[in-house]
Amino acid sequence: MADSLEQLYQQVILDHSRQRHGAGDLETFDGESFQVNPTCGDEVTLKVQLSSDAEGVRIASLGWEGQGCSISQASLSVLHDLVDGRSVEEVEELDALFRELMHGRGQPLDDEKLERLDDASAFVGVAKYPARIKCALLGWMALRDALVQARS
């Protein structure tokens, strides 16, 4: 059973690396971040546009352009799907959960946390390889930085 789950997770990563959700430039944006993984050369420019409503500040749109390995590109695609349209508060919670997953050395989080991460939970296997963790976190670092810029 564990092997079939790992294969499913690998397929999710491959699918997202091929069909990159949210890939593309934003002409109008509130925050922008360029990040490079010096270990392997993966890079991303991520832009975010915010909006405000009665419930608070949320991500109105998110776009990114990047190049790199399938893990970094898939992580950006998953990140887009997970945070687009959500409140900044929710995004910060999801960022913390994804970081927890990446620092778990391949140990899955509890079911409730995995469910909140949706396709991002597929990266649990990546966390077994310290050299690949930076690849998976690249887009999340860019998002965090872009949000800081957008809110200042």
Coordinates of C-alpha atoms in Angstrom, one line a residue:
M1 CA 0.0 0.0 0.0
A2 CA 2.8 2.4 0.8
D3 CA 4.4 1.9 -2.6
S4 CA 1.1 2.7 -4.4
L5 CA 0.6 5.8 -2.3
E6 CA 4.2 6.9 -3.1
Q7 CA 3.6 6.3 -6.8
L8 CA 0.4 8.4 -6.6
Y9 CA 2.4 11.2 -5.0
Q10 CA 5.1 11.0 -7.7
Q11 CA 2.4 11.1 -10.4
V12 CA 0.9 14.3 -8.8
I13 CA 4.3 15.9 -8.9
L14 CA 4.9 14.9 -12.5
D15 CA 1.4 16.1 -13.6
H16 CA 1.9 19.5 -12.0
S17 CA 5.4 19.9 -13.4
R18 CA 4.0 19.3 -16.9
Q19 CA 0.9 21.3 -16.6
R20 CA 2.0 24.3 -14.6
H21 CA -1.0 26.0 -13.0
G22 CA -0.6 29.7 -12.5
A23 CA 2.5 29.9 -14.7
G24 CA 2.6 33.3 -16.5
D25 CA 3.3 36.9 -15.8
L26 CA 1.0 39.3 -14.0
E27 CA 1.0 42.8 -15.4
T28 CA -0.7 44.3 -12.4
F29 CA 0.7 43.2 -9.0
D30 CA 1.3 44.5 -5.5
G31 CA 4.3 42.4 -4.6
E32 CA 7.1 40.6 -6.5
S33 CA 9.9 38.3 -5.5
F34 CA 12.7 36.7 -7.4
Q35 CA 14.3 33.7 -5.8
V36 CA 17.1 31.3 -6.8
N37 CA 18.2 28.0 -5.3
P38 CA 22.0 28.4 -5.4
T39 CA 22.5 24.7 -5.0
C40 CA 20.9 23.7 -8.3
G41 CA 20.1 26.9 -10.2
D42 CA 16.3 26.7 -10.0
E43 CA 14.7 30.1 -10.1
V44 CA 11.3 31.8 -9.9
T45 CA 9.8 35.3 -10.2
L46 CA 6.5 35.3 -8.4
K47 CA 4.0 38.2 -8.4
V48 CA 0.9 38.6 -6.3
Q49 CA -2.0 40.9 -6.4
L50 CA -4.1 41.4 -3.3
S51 CA -7.7 42.5 -2.7
S52 CA -9.6 43.5 0.4
D53 CA -13.1 42.5 1.3
A54 CA -15.2 42.3 4.5
E55 CA -13.3 39.2 5.5
G56 CA -9.8 40.8 5.1
V57 CA -7.0 40.8 2.6
R58 CA -6.8 37.9 0.1
I59 CA -4.8 36.9 -2.9
A60 CA -6.7 38.2 -5.9
S61 CA -4.2 36.7 -8.4
L62 CA -0.9 35.0 -8.4
G63 CA 1.4 34.4 -11.4
W64 CA 4.9 33.0 -11.7
E65 CA 7.6 32.4 -14.2
G66 CA 10.5 30.0 -13.5
Q67 CA 12.8 27.3 -14.6
G68 CA 14.2 24.3 -12.8
C69 CA 13.6 20.8 -11.8
S70 CA 10.2 19.0 -11.8
I71 CA 10.0 19.4 -8.0
S72 CA 10.3 23.2 -7.9
Q73 CA 8.0 23.7 -10.9
A74 CA 5.4 21.3 -9.5
S75 CA 5.6 22.9 -6.1
L76 CA 4.9 26.3 -7.7
S77 CA 1.9 24.9 -9.6
V78 CA 0.5 23.2 -6.4
L79 CA 1.1 26.4 -4.4
H80 CA -0.9 28.4 -7.0
D81 CA -3.9 26.1 -6.7
L82 CA -3.7 26.0 -2.9
V83 CA -3.5 29.7 -2.2
D84 CA -5.2 31.5 -5.1
G85 CA -8.2 33.4 -3.8
R86 CA -7.5 32.6 -0.1
S87 CA -7.0 35.1 2.7
V88 CA -3.5 36.1 3.6
E89 CA -4.1 34.6 7.0
E90 CA -5.0 31.2 5.5
V91 CA -2.0 31.4 3.2
E92 CA 0.3 31.9 6.1
E93 CA -1.2 28.9 7.9
L94 CA -0.7 26.8 4.7
D95 CA 2.9 28.0 4.4
A96 CA 3.6 26.9 8.0
L97 CA 2.0 23.5 7.3
F98 CA 4.0 23.0 4.1
R99 CA 7.2 23.9 6.0
E100 CA 6.3 21.4 8.7
L101 CA 5.8 18.7 6.1
M102 CA 9.2 19.6 4.5
H103 CA 11.0 19.4 7.8
G104 CA 9.4 16.1 8.8
R105 CA 12.0 14.0 7.0
G106 CA 9.4 12.0 5.1
Q107 CA 7.0 11.5 8.0
P108 CA 3.5 12.4 7.1
L109 CA 1.5 14.9 9.0
D110 CA -1.8 14.0 10.6
D111 CA -4.8 13.4 8.3
E112 CA -6.4 16.8 9.0
K113 CA -3.2 18.7 8.1
L114 CA -2.6 16.6 5.0
E115 CA -6.2 17.3 3.9
R116 CA -5.6 21.0 4.2
L117 CA -2.5 20.7 2.0
D118 CA -4.4 18.9 -0.7
D119 CA -1.9 18.1 -3.6
A120 CA 0.9 19.7 -1.6
S121 CA 0.8 16.6 0.6
A122 CA 2.4 14.7 -2.3
F123 CA 5.7 16.3 -1.4
V124 CA 6.1 14.2 1.8
G125 CA 8.5 11.9 -0.1
V126 CA 10.6 14.9 -1.2
A127 CA 11.3 15.7 2.5
K128 CA 13.3 12.5 2.8
Y129 CA 16.0 14.1 0.6
P130 CA 17.5 17.2 2.2
A131 CA 19.0 18.4 -1.1
R132 CA 15.5 18.5 -2.6
I133 CA 13.7 20.4 0.2
K134 CA 15.0 23.7 -1.1
C135 CA 13.5 22.9 -4.5
A136 CA 10.1 22.3 -3.0
L137 CA 10.3 25.4 -0.8
L138 CA 11.5 27.8 -3.5
G139 CA 8.1 29.1 -4.5
W140 CA 6.9 29.3 -0.9
M141 CA 9.9 31.5 -0.1
A142 CA 9.0 33.7 -3.1
L143 CA 5.4 33.9 -2.0
R144 CA 6.3 34.9 1.5
D145 CA 8.6 37.6 0.3
A146 CA 6.1 38.9 -2.3
L147 CA 3.4 39.1 0.4
V148 CA 5.7 41.2 2.7
Q149 CA 6.3 43.6 -0.2
A150 CA 2.6 43.8 -1.1
R151 CA 1.5 44.5 2.5
S152 CA 4.2 47.2 3.2

